[in-house]
Short mmCIF file of N, CA and C in Angstrom, two decimals:
data_model
loop_
_atom_site.label_atom_id
_atom_site.label_comp_id
_atom_site.label_asym_id
_atom_site.label_seq_id
_atom_site.Cartn_x
_atom_site.Cartn_y
_atom_site.Cartn_z
N MET A 1477 -5.64 32.86 -77.76
CA MET A 1477 -6.21 31.65 -77.21
C MET A 1477 -5.56 31.35 -75.88
N GLY A 1478 -6.37 30.93 -74.92
CA GLY A 1478 -5.84 30.59 -73.60
C GLY A 1478 -5.31 29.17 -73.58
N SER A 1479 -4.48 28.90 -72.61
CA SER A 1479 -3.94 27.54 -72.51
C SER A 1479 -4.70 26.80 -71.41
N SER A 1480 -4.81 25.53 -71.59
CA SER A 1480 -5.47 24.70 -70.58
C SER A 1480 -4.55 23.55 -70.23
N GLY A 1481 -4.71 23.04 -69.03
CA GLY A 1481 -3.85 21.93 -68.61
C GLY A 1481 -4.54 21.11 -67.55
N ILE A 1482 -4.15 19.88 -67.46
CA ILE A 1482 -4.67 18.99 -66.44
C ILE A 1482 -3.48 18.48 -65.66
N ASN A 1483 -3.49 18.73 -64.38
CA ASN A 1483 -2.43 18.23 -63.52
C ASN A 1483 -3.05 17.31 -62.50
N ALA A 1484 -2.52 16.10 -62.38
CA ALA A 1484 -3.04 15.13 -61.43
C ALA A 1484 -1.88 14.51 -60.68
N GLU A 1485 -1.93 14.57 -59.36
CA GLU A 1485 -0.89 13.96 -58.54
C GLU A 1485 -1.02 12.45 -58.51
N TYR A 1486 -2.23 11.97 -58.49
CA TYR A 1486 -2.46 10.53 -58.46
C TYR A 1486 -3.73 10.26 -59.25
N MET A 1487 -4.00 8.95 -59.49
CA MET A 1487 -5.10 8.57 -60.35
C MET A 1487 -6.45 9.07 -59.83
N GLY A 1488 -6.64 9.09 -58.53
CA GLY A 1488 -7.91 9.51 -57.95
C GLY A 1488 -8.24 10.96 -58.27
N SER A 1489 -7.23 11.82 -58.42
CA SER A 1489 -7.50 13.23 -58.68
C SER A 1489 -7.96 13.47 -60.10
N SER A 1490 -7.78 12.52 -61.00
CA SER A 1490 -8.29 12.69 -62.35
C SER A 1490 -9.60 11.97 -62.54
N GLY A 1491 -10.22 11.54 -61.41
CA GLY A 1491 -11.55 10.97 -61.48
C GLY A 1491 -11.57 9.47 -61.69
N ILE A 1492 -10.46 8.81 -61.54
CA ILE A 1492 -10.41 7.37 -61.77
C ILE A 1492 -10.21 6.70 -60.43
N ASN A 1493 -11.12 5.82 -60.07
CA ASN A 1493 -11.06 5.14 -58.78
C ASN A 1493 -10.24 3.87 -58.93
N ALA A 1494 -9.08 3.83 -58.29
CA ALA A 1494 -8.16 2.70 -58.43
C ALA A 1494 -8.75 1.42 -57.88
N GLU A 1495 -9.57 1.51 -56.84
CA GLU A 1495 -10.15 0.30 -56.28
C GLU A 1495 -11.08 -0.34 -57.30
N TYR A 1496 -11.90 0.47 -57.98
CA TYR A 1496 -12.81 -0.07 -58.98
C TYR A 1496 -12.02 -0.72 -60.11
N MET A 1497 -10.96 -0.04 -60.52
CA MET A 1497 -10.17 -0.59 -61.63
C MET A 1497 -9.54 -1.91 -61.23
N GLY A 1498 -9.12 -2.04 -59.99
CA GLY A 1498 -8.53 -3.28 -59.55
C GLY A 1498 -9.54 -4.41 -59.56
N SER A 1499 -10.78 -4.15 -59.17
CA SER A 1499 -11.77 -5.21 -59.12
C SER A 1499 -12.33 -5.53 -60.48
N SER A 1500 -12.26 -4.61 -61.40
CA SER A 1500 -12.83 -4.87 -62.70
C SER A 1500 -11.81 -5.29 -63.73
N GLY A 1501 -10.57 -5.36 -63.35
CA GLY A 1501 -9.55 -5.85 -64.25
C GLY A 1501 -8.90 -4.77 -65.10
N ILE A 1502 -9.22 -3.54 -64.89
CA ILE A 1502 -8.62 -2.46 -65.67
C ILE A 1502 -7.29 -2.10 -65.01
N ASN A 1503 -6.26 -1.99 -65.80
CA ASN A 1503 -4.93 -1.66 -65.29
C ASN A 1503 -4.85 -0.16 -65.06
N ALA A 1504 -4.53 0.25 -63.83
CA ALA A 1504 -4.46 1.67 -63.48
C ALA A 1504 -3.37 2.37 -64.28
N GLU A 1505 -2.26 1.70 -64.50
CA GLU A 1505 -1.17 2.31 -65.27
C GLU A 1505 -1.62 2.56 -66.70
N TYR A 1506 -2.36 1.62 -67.28
CA TYR A 1506 -2.86 1.78 -68.66
C TYR A 1506 -3.78 3.00 -68.73
N MET A 1507 -4.71 3.10 -67.75
CA MET A 1507 -5.64 4.22 -67.76
C MET A 1507 -4.89 5.54 -67.58
N GLY A 1508 -3.88 5.54 -66.72
CA GLY A 1508 -3.09 6.75 -66.53
C GLY A 1508 -2.38 7.15 -67.81
N ASN A 1509 -1.86 6.16 -68.53
CA ASN A 1509 -1.20 6.45 -69.81
C ASN A 1509 -2.19 7.00 -70.82
N GLU A 1510 -3.40 6.42 -70.85
CA GLU A 1510 -4.42 6.89 -71.79
C GLU A 1510 -4.78 8.35 -71.51
N VAL A 1511 -4.99 8.67 -70.23
CA VAL A 1511 -5.31 10.06 -69.86
C VAL A 1511 -4.14 10.96 -70.23
N GLY A 1512 -2.93 10.51 -69.96
CA GLY A 1512 -1.75 11.30 -70.30
C GLY A 1512 -1.64 11.56 -71.79
N HIS A 1513 -1.92 10.54 -72.61
CA HIS A 1513 -1.87 10.71 -74.07
C HIS A 1513 -2.92 11.71 -74.54
N LYS A 1514 -4.11 11.65 -73.95
CA LYS A 1514 -5.17 12.57 -74.35
C LYS A 1514 -4.80 14.01 -73.96
N VAL A 1515 -4.23 14.18 -72.78
CA VAL A 1515 -3.80 15.51 -72.34
C VAL A 1515 -2.71 16.04 -73.26
N THR A 1516 -1.77 15.17 -73.62
CA THR A 1516 -0.69 15.58 -74.54
C THR A 1516 -1.27 15.99 -75.89
N GLY A 1517 -2.24 15.22 -76.38
CA GLY A 1517 -2.88 15.55 -77.65
C GLY A 1517 -3.61 16.88 -77.59
N LEU A 1518 -4.31 17.14 -76.49
CA LEU A 1518 -5.01 18.42 -76.35
C LEU A 1518 -4.03 19.59 -76.26
N ARG A 1519 -2.93 19.38 -75.59
CA ARG A 1519 -1.91 20.44 -75.51
C ARG A 1519 -1.33 20.74 -76.89
N ALA A 1520 -1.08 19.68 -77.66
CA ALA A 1520 -0.54 19.86 -79.02
C ALA A 1520 -1.57 20.59 -79.89
N LEU A 1521 -2.84 20.24 -79.76
CA LEU A 1521 -3.89 20.92 -80.53
C LEU A 1521 -3.95 22.39 -80.15
N THR A 1522 -3.88 22.67 -78.86
CA THR A 1522 -3.90 24.06 -78.39
C THR A 1522 -2.72 24.83 -78.97
N GLN A 1523 -1.55 24.21 -78.98
CA GLN A 1523 -0.35 24.86 -79.53
C GLN A 1523 -0.53 25.14 -81.02
N LYS A 1524 -1.08 24.18 -81.76
CA LYS A 1524 -1.27 24.37 -83.21
C LYS A 1524 -2.29 25.47 -83.48
N LEU A 1525 -3.37 25.51 -82.68
CA LEU A 1525 -4.37 26.57 -82.87
C LEU A 1525 -3.79 27.94 -82.55
N GLU A 1526 -2.92 28.01 -81.56
CA GLU A 1526 -2.25 29.27 -81.24
C GLU A 1526 -1.32 29.69 -82.38
N GLN A 1527 -0.66 28.73 -83.00
CA GLN A 1527 0.21 29.05 -84.15
C GLN A 1527 -0.64 29.56 -85.31
N ILE A 1528 -1.81 28.93 -85.53
CA ILE A 1528 -2.70 29.39 -86.62
C ILE A 1528 -3.18 30.80 -86.33
N GLU A 1529 -3.56 31.06 -85.08
CA GLU A 1529 -4.00 32.40 -84.69
C GLU A 1529 -2.89 33.42 -84.92
N SER A 1530 -1.67 33.07 -84.54
CA SER A 1530 -0.54 33.97 -84.71
C SER A 1530 -0.29 34.25 -86.20
N TYR A 1531 -0.35 33.21 -87.02
CA TYR A 1531 -0.13 33.37 -88.47
C TYR A 1531 -1.20 34.28 -89.07
N LEU A 1532 -2.47 34.01 -88.72
CA LEU A 1532 -3.55 34.82 -89.29
C LEU A 1532 -3.46 36.27 -88.83
N SER A 1533 -3.05 36.49 -87.59
CA SER A 1533 -2.87 37.87 -87.09
C SER A 1533 -1.77 38.57 -87.88
N ASP A 1534 -0.68 37.84 -88.14
CA ASP A 1534 0.42 38.43 -88.91
C ASP A 1534 0.00 38.72 -90.35
N VAL A 1535 -0.85 37.88 -90.93
CA VAL A 1535 -1.34 38.13 -92.30
C VAL A 1535 -2.24 39.36 -92.31
N VAL A 1536 -3.12 39.46 -91.30
CA VAL A 1536 -4.04 40.60 -91.24
C VAL A 1536 -3.23 41.90 -91.04
N ASN A 1537 -2.17 41.84 -90.22
CA ASN A 1537 -1.34 43.02 -89.97
C ASN A 1537 -0.34 43.27 -91.10
N LYS A 1538 -0.37 42.42 -92.10
CA LYS A 1538 0.49 42.53 -93.28
C LYS A 1538 1.97 42.36 -92.96
N SER A 1539 2.27 41.69 -91.86
CA SER A 1539 3.68 41.41 -91.56
C SER A 1539 4.13 40.12 -92.25
N LEU A 1540 3.18 39.31 -92.69
CA LEU A 1540 3.47 38.12 -93.49
C LEU A 1540 2.61 38.14 -94.75
N PRO A 1541 3.17 37.63 -95.86
CA PRO A 1541 2.37 37.59 -97.09
C PRO A 1541 1.33 36.46 -97.01
N ILE A 1542 0.29 36.57 -97.78
CA ILE A 1542 -0.76 35.54 -97.82
C ILE A 1542 -0.21 34.31 -98.55
N ASN A 1543 -0.38 33.15 -97.92
CA ASN A 1543 0.02 31.89 -98.55
C ASN A 1543 -1.27 31.13 -98.88
N GLN A 1544 -1.55 30.99 -100.18
CA GLN A 1544 -2.81 30.39 -100.60
C GLN A 1544 -2.94 28.93 -100.16
N ASP A 1545 -1.85 28.19 -100.10
CA ASP A 1545 -1.91 26.79 -99.67
C ASP A 1545 -2.36 26.69 -98.21
N ILE A 1546 -1.82 27.57 -97.37
CA ILE A 1546 -2.20 27.56 -95.95
C ILE A 1546 -3.66 27.95 -95.80
N LEU A 1547 -4.08 29.00 -96.50
CA LEU A 1547 -5.47 29.43 -96.40
C LEU A 1547 -6.43 28.37 -96.93
N GLN A 1548 -6.03 27.68 -98.00
CA GLN A 1548 -6.87 26.61 -98.55
C GLN A 1548 -7.00 25.46 -97.53
N SER A 1549 -5.90 25.12 -96.88
CA SER A 1549 -5.95 24.06 -95.86
C SER A 1549 -6.84 24.46 -94.68
N LEU A 1550 -6.72 25.73 -94.27
CA LEU A 1550 -7.57 26.21 -93.17
C LEU A 1550 -9.04 26.20 -93.57
N GLN A 1551 -9.34 26.62 -94.79
CA GLN A 1551 -10.71 26.63 -95.27
C GLN A 1551 -11.26 25.21 -95.33
N LEU A 1552 -10.46 24.28 -95.81
CA LEU A 1552 -10.88 22.88 -95.86
C LEU A 1552 -11.15 22.34 -94.45
N MET A 1553 -10.26 22.70 -93.52
CA MET A 1553 -10.43 22.24 -92.13
C MET A 1553 -11.75 22.77 -91.56
N PHE A 1554 -12.04 24.05 -91.77
CA PHE A 1554 -13.28 24.62 -91.22
C PHE A 1554 -14.51 24.11 -91.95
N ASN A 1555 -14.38 23.78 -93.22
CA ASN A 1555 -15.50 23.21 -93.97
C ASN A 1555 -15.83 21.79 -93.50
N LEU A 1556 -14.82 21.07 -93.01
CA LEU A 1556 -15.05 19.70 -92.55
C LEU A 1556 -15.65 19.65 -91.14
N MET A 1557 -15.60 20.77 -90.43
CA MET A 1557 -16.18 20.80 -89.09
C MET A 1557 -17.70 20.72 -89.19
N PRO A 1558 -18.32 20.00 -88.25
CA PRO A 1558 -19.78 19.90 -88.29
C PRO A 1558 -20.43 21.23 -87.92
N ASN A 1559 -21.58 21.48 -88.49
CA ASN A 1559 -22.34 22.69 -88.21
C ASN A 1559 -23.18 22.42 -86.96
N LEU A 1560 -22.70 22.88 -85.82
CA LEU A 1560 -23.37 22.60 -84.56
C LEU A 1560 -24.55 23.52 -84.30
N SER A 1561 -24.85 24.39 -85.23
CA SER A 1561 -26.01 25.25 -85.05
C SER A 1561 -27.29 24.54 -85.50
N LYS A 1562 -27.15 23.45 -86.23
CA LYS A 1562 -28.32 22.69 -86.67
C LYS A 1562 -28.69 21.66 -85.59
N GLN A 1563 -29.95 21.66 -85.22
CA GLN A 1563 -30.44 20.79 -84.15
C GLN A 1563 -30.23 19.31 -84.49
N ARG A 1564 -30.38 18.96 -85.78
CA ARG A 1564 -30.23 17.56 -86.21
C ARG A 1564 -28.82 17.04 -85.95
N VAL A 1565 -27.81 17.88 -86.21
CA VAL A 1565 -26.42 17.48 -86.00
C VAL A 1565 -26.14 17.35 -84.50
N VAL A 1566 -26.62 18.30 -83.72
CA VAL A 1566 -26.41 18.26 -82.27
C VAL A 1566 -27.05 17.00 -81.70
N LYS A 1567 -28.27 16.69 -82.16
CA LYS A 1567 -28.97 15.49 -81.67
C LYS A 1567 -28.22 14.22 -82.06
N ALA A 1568 -27.67 14.20 -83.28
CA ALA A 1568 -26.91 13.02 -83.72
C ALA A 1568 -25.67 12.82 -82.86
N PHE A 1569 -24.97 13.92 -82.57
CA PHE A 1569 -23.77 13.82 -81.71
C PHE A 1569 -24.15 13.36 -80.30
N SER A 1570 -25.22 13.93 -79.76
CA SER A 1570 -25.61 13.54 -78.40
C SER A 1570 -26.11 12.10 -78.37
N THR A 1571 -26.80 11.66 -79.42
CA THR A 1571 -27.25 10.26 -79.49
C THR A 1571 -26.06 9.33 -79.54
N ASN A 1572 -25.08 9.68 -80.36
CA ASN A 1572 -23.87 8.87 -80.46
C ASN A 1572 -23.14 8.83 -79.12
N ALA A 1573 -23.03 9.98 -78.47
CA ALA A 1573 -22.36 10.04 -77.16
C ALA A 1573 -23.13 9.21 -76.13
N ASN A 1574 -24.46 9.31 -76.16
CA ASN A 1574 -25.28 8.53 -75.23
C ASN A 1574 -25.13 7.03 -75.49
N ASP A 1575 -25.08 6.65 -76.76
CA ASP A 1575 -24.90 5.23 -77.10
C ASP A 1575 -23.56 4.73 -76.58
N GLN A 1576 -22.52 5.53 -76.76
CA GLN A 1576 -21.20 5.13 -76.27
C GLN A 1576 -21.18 5.05 -74.75
N ALA A 1577 -21.81 6.02 -74.10
CA ALA A 1577 -21.87 6.00 -72.63
C ALA A 1577 -22.65 4.78 -72.15
N LEU A 1578 -23.73 4.44 -72.83
CA LEU A 1578 -24.52 3.26 -72.46
C LEU A 1578 -23.69 1.99 -72.63
N ALA A 1579 -22.94 1.90 -73.71
CA ALA A 1579 -22.10 0.72 -73.93
C ALA A 1579 -21.05 0.61 -72.83
N ILE A 1580 -20.46 1.72 -72.44
CA ILE A 1580 -19.46 1.71 -71.37
C ILE A 1580 -20.11 1.32 -70.06
N TYR A 1581 -21.31 1.85 -69.80
CA TYR A 1581 -22.04 1.53 -68.56
C TYR A 1581 -22.38 0.04 -68.50
N ILE A 1582 -22.89 -0.50 -69.60
CA ILE A 1582 -23.24 -1.92 -69.63
C ILE A 1582 -21.99 -2.79 -69.48
N ALA A 1583 -20.91 -2.38 -70.13
CA ALA A 1583 -19.65 -3.14 -69.98
C ALA A 1583 -19.19 -3.12 -68.53
N GLY A 1584 -19.34 -1.99 -67.86
CA GLY A 1584 -18.97 -1.90 -66.45
C GLY A 1584 -19.83 -2.81 -65.58
N ILE A 1585 -21.13 -2.85 -65.88
CA ILE A 1585 -22.02 -3.74 -65.13
C ILE A 1585 -21.64 -5.20 -65.36
N ILE A 1586 -21.35 -5.55 -66.60
CA ILE A 1586 -20.97 -6.93 -66.91
C ILE A 1586 -19.68 -7.29 -66.19
N ARG A 1587 -18.70 -6.40 -66.22
CA ARG A 1587 -17.44 -6.66 -65.50
C ARG A 1587 -17.69 -6.84 -64.01
N SER A 1588 -18.56 -6.00 -63.45
CA SER A 1588 -18.87 -6.10 -62.02
C SER A 1588 -19.56 -7.42 -61.70
N VAL A 1589 -20.49 -7.84 -62.55
CA VAL A 1589 -21.19 -9.10 -62.33
C VAL A 1589 -20.21 -10.27 -62.42
N LEU A 1590 -19.33 -10.23 -63.42
CA LEU A 1590 -18.34 -11.30 -63.55
C LEU A 1590 -17.38 -11.33 -62.37
N ALA A 1591 -16.97 -10.17 -61.91
CA ALA A 1591 -16.08 -10.11 -60.73
C ALA A 1591 -16.80 -10.64 -59.50
N LEU A 1592 -18.08 -10.29 -59.35
CA LEU A 1592 -18.86 -10.79 -58.22
C LEU A 1592 -19.02 -12.29 -58.31
N ASP A 1593 -19.26 -12.81 -59.51
CA ASP A 1593 -19.39 -14.25 -59.71
C ASP A 1593 -18.10 -14.97 -59.31
N LYS A 1594 -16.96 -14.41 -59.71
CA LYS A 1594 -15.67 -15.01 -59.34
C LYS A 1594 -15.47 -14.98 -57.83
N LEU A 1595 -15.88 -13.86 -57.20
CA LEU A 1595 -15.75 -13.77 -55.75
C LEU A 1595 -16.61 -14.81 -55.05
N ILE A 1596 -17.83 -15.01 -55.55
CA ILE A 1596 -18.73 -16.00 -54.96
C ILE A 1596 -18.16 -17.40 -55.14
N GLU A 1597 -17.70 -17.71 -56.35
CA GLU A 1597 -17.09 -19.02 -56.59
C GLU A 1597 -15.89 -19.24 -55.68
N ASN A 1598 -15.07 -18.23 -55.53
CA ASN A 1598 -13.89 -18.31 -54.68
C ASN A 1598 -14.30 -18.55 -53.23
N LYS A 1599 -15.32 -17.83 -52.77
CA LYS A 1599 -15.80 -17.98 -51.39
C LYS A 1599 -16.35 -19.38 -51.18
N LEU A 1600 -17.15 -19.88 -52.12
CA LEU A 1600 -17.69 -21.24 -52.00
C LEU A 1600 -16.57 -22.27 -51.99
N GLY A 1601 -15.58 -22.08 -52.85
CA GLY A 1601 -14.43 -22.99 -52.87
C GLY A 1601 -13.66 -22.96 -51.56
N ASN A 1602 -13.47 -21.76 -51.04
CA ASN A 1602 -12.76 -21.63 -49.75
C ASN A 1602 -13.56 -22.29 -48.63
N ASN A 1603 -14.88 -22.08 -48.64
CA ASN A 1603 -15.72 -22.71 -47.61
C ASN A 1603 -15.65 -24.23 -47.70
N ALA A 1604 -15.69 -24.76 -48.92
CA ALA A 1604 -15.62 -26.22 -49.10
C ALA A 1604 -14.28 -26.76 -48.61
N ARG A 1605 -13.18 -26.07 -48.95
CA ARG A 1605 -11.86 -26.50 -48.48
C ARG A 1605 -11.76 -26.43 -46.96
N GLU A 1606 -12.30 -25.36 -46.39
CA GLU A 1606 -12.25 -25.22 -44.94
C GLU A 1606 -13.10 -26.31 -44.26
N LYS A 1607 -14.23 -26.62 -44.86
CA LYS A 1607 -15.09 -27.67 -44.30
C LYS A 1607 -14.37 -29.03 -44.35
N LYS A 1608 -13.68 -29.29 -45.46
CA LYS A 1608 -12.92 -30.54 -45.57
C LYS A 1608 -11.81 -30.58 -44.52
N LYS A 1609 -11.12 -29.47 -44.32
CA LYS A 1609 -10.06 -29.41 -43.31
C LYS A 1609 -10.64 -29.65 -41.91
N GLU A 1610 -11.77 -29.01 -41.63
CA GLU A 1610 -12.39 -29.19 -40.32
C GLU A 1610 -12.83 -30.64 -40.13
N GLU A 1611 -13.39 -31.24 -41.18
CA GLU A 1611 -13.82 -32.64 -41.12
C GLU A 1611 -12.62 -33.55 -40.89
N ALA A 1612 -11.52 -33.28 -41.58
CA ALA A 1612 -10.31 -34.09 -41.41
C ALA A 1612 -9.76 -33.92 -39.99
N ALA A 1613 -9.76 -32.69 -39.49
CA ALA A 1613 -9.27 -32.44 -38.13
C ALA A 1613 -10.16 -33.13 -37.11
N ARG A 1614 -11.48 -33.07 -37.33
CA ARG A 1614 -12.42 -33.74 -36.42
C ARG A 1614 -12.20 -35.24 -36.44
N LYS A 1615 -12.00 -35.80 -37.64
CA LYS A 1615 -11.78 -37.23 -37.76
C LYS A 1615 -10.47 -37.63 -37.07
N ARG A 1616 -9.42 -36.82 -37.26
CA ARG A 1616 -8.15 -37.11 -36.59
C ARG A 1616 -8.32 -37.07 -35.07
N GLN A 1617 -9.09 -36.10 -34.59
CA GLN A 1617 -9.33 -35.98 -33.15
C GLN A 1617 -10.13 -37.18 -32.64
N GLU A 1618 -11.14 -37.60 -33.42
CA GLU A 1618 -11.92 -38.77 -33.01
C GLU A 1618 -11.04 -40.02 -32.98
N ASP A 1619 -10.19 -40.17 -34.00
CA ASP A 1619 -9.28 -41.32 -34.04
C ASP A 1619 -8.32 -41.28 -32.85
N ALA A 1620 -7.80 -40.09 -32.55
CA ALA A 1620 -6.87 -39.95 -31.42
C ALA A 1620 -7.60 -40.27 -30.11
N ASP A 1621 -8.84 -39.78 -29.96
CA ASP A 1621 -9.62 -40.06 -28.75
C ASP A 1621 -9.93 -41.56 -28.64
N LYS A 1622 -10.28 -42.17 -29.77
CA LYS A 1622 -10.59 -43.61 -29.78
C LYS A 1622 -9.35 -44.42 -29.41
N LYS A 1623 -8.20 -44.03 -29.98
CA LYS A 1623 -6.95 -44.73 -29.70
C LYS A 1623 -6.59 -44.57 -28.22
N LYS A 1624 -6.78 -43.36 -27.71
CA LYS A 1624 -6.49 -43.09 -26.30
C LYS A 1624 -7.41 -43.92 -25.41
N ALA A 1625 -8.68 -44.01 -25.78
CA ALA A 1625 -9.64 -44.80 -25.00
C ALA A 1625 -9.26 -46.27 -25.03
N GLU A 1626 -8.85 -46.78 -26.21
CA GLU A 1626 -8.43 -48.18 -26.32
C GLU A 1626 -7.19 -48.44 -25.47
N GLU A 1627 -6.25 -47.50 -25.50
CA GLU A 1627 -5.03 -47.65 -24.69
C GLU A 1627 -5.38 -47.63 -23.20
N GLN A 1628 -6.29 -46.75 -22.82
CA GLN A 1628 -6.73 -46.69 -21.42
C GLN A 1628 -7.41 -47.99 -21.02
N LYS A 1629 -8.23 -48.52 -21.90
CA LYS A 1629 -8.94 -49.78 -21.62
C LYS A 1629 -7.93 -50.93 -21.48
N LYS A 1630 -6.94 -51.00 -22.39
CA LYS A 1630 -5.90 -52.04 -22.30
C LYS A 1630 -5.14 -51.91 -21.00
N LYS A 1631 -4.82 -50.67 -20.63
CA LYS A 1631 -4.07 -50.43 -19.41
C LYS A 1631 -4.88 -50.89 -18.20
N GLU A 1632 -6.17 -50.60 -18.19
CA GLU A 1632 -7.03 -51.02 -17.09
C GLU A 1632 -7.14 -52.54 -17.05
N GLU A 1633 -7.24 -53.18 -18.24
CA GLU A 1633 -7.32 -54.64 -18.30
C GLU A 1633 -6.02 -55.26 -17.77
N GLU A 1634 -4.88 -54.67 -18.16
CA GLU A 1634 -3.59 -55.18 -17.69
C GLU A 1634 -3.47 -55.01 -16.17
N GLU A 1635 -3.90 -53.86 -15.68
CA GLU A 1635 -3.87 -53.64 -14.23
C GLU A 1635 -4.78 -54.63 -13.51
N ALA A 1636 -5.92 -54.87 -14.13
CA ALA A 1636 -6.85 -55.82 -13.52
C ALA A 1636 -6.25 -57.22 -13.53
N LYS A 1637 -5.58 -57.62 -14.61
CA LYS A 1637 -4.94 -58.93 -14.70
C LYS A 1637 -3.83 -59.04 -13.66
N GLU A 1638 -3.03 -57.97 -13.53
CA GLU A 1638 -1.95 -57.97 -12.55
C GLU A 1638 -2.51 -58.07 -11.14
N LYS A 1639 -3.60 -57.39 -10.89
CA LYS A 1639 -4.22 -57.43 -9.58
C LYS A 1639 -4.75 -58.83 -9.30
N ASP A 1640 -5.35 -59.42 -10.32
CA ASP A 1640 -5.86 -60.78 -10.17
C ASP A 1640 -4.71 -61.77 -10.01
N ALA A 1641 -3.63 -61.54 -10.70
CA ALA A 1641 -2.48 -62.45 -10.62
C ALA A 1641 -1.79 -62.31 -9.27
N GLY A 1642 -1.82 -61.19 -8.66
CA GLY A 1642 -1.15 -60.96 -7.38
C GLY A 1642 -1.95 -61.50 -6.19
N GLU A 1643 -3.20 -61.68 -6.26
CA GLU A 1643 -4.03 -62.19 -5.17
C GLU A 1643 -4.10 -63.69 -5.26
N PRO A 1644 -4.01 -64.37 -4.09
CA PRO A 1644 -4.12 -65.83 -4.14
C PRO A 1644 -5.55 -66.24 -4.48
N ALA A 1645 -5.60 -67.30 -5.19
CA ALA A 1645 -6.92 -67.78 -5.58
C ALA A 1645 -7.54 -68.52 -4.42
N THR A 1646 -8.73 -68.30 -4.12
CA THR A 1646 -9.43 -69.00 -3.04
C THR A 1646 -10.52 -69.86 -3.63
N GLU A 1647 -10.59 -71.07 -3.06
CA GLU A 1647 -11.62 -71.95 -3.55
C GLU A 1647 -12.83 -71.82 -2.67
N VAL A 1648 -13.88 -71.96 -3.29
CA VAL A 1648 -15.12 -71.90 -2.54
C VAL A 1648 -15.50 -73.33 -2.17
N SER A 1649 -15.63 -73.61 -0.87
CA SER A 1649 -16.01 -74.95 -0.47
C SER A 1649 -17.41 -74.97 0.07
N LYS A 1650 -17.99 -76.13 -0.13
CA LYS A 1650 -19.32 -76.27 0.34
C LYS A 1650 -19.42 -77.27 1.42
#
């Protein structure tokens, strides 16, 4: 039996898009651990199958005696495997796989819609806050302009009073 392995330098090389996971709430570290566990499990399965192959080869070559318990366990294992030569079984597996893929696809769409909804709510909230800030800044500017205009008017009135006070009053005679 040949050995197989999966080596990935980063999450993107194993087919997982980190940007998507970030927007959908999936933890990249969790997904990396899940992939790692599955790879470890497949490696262990490969190792066990190689051990079974080695044992059976040794039994056939008569270098090891036949152990009925081991052969019974192997027979039970092979009897429990589904018969993939029957079209009905293959269709059932593919239907189940399609159903699971559809559920994952729909869950992804729902997560995307919820993330988009949150982004829209956040954008609307930010726009409302920015509008309030702009309105407050405009009001402060109007108040400052009004106060400046009032001060200018008072200054002009005071200057006018001083000018009037400095000139002698003349009476108009007829």
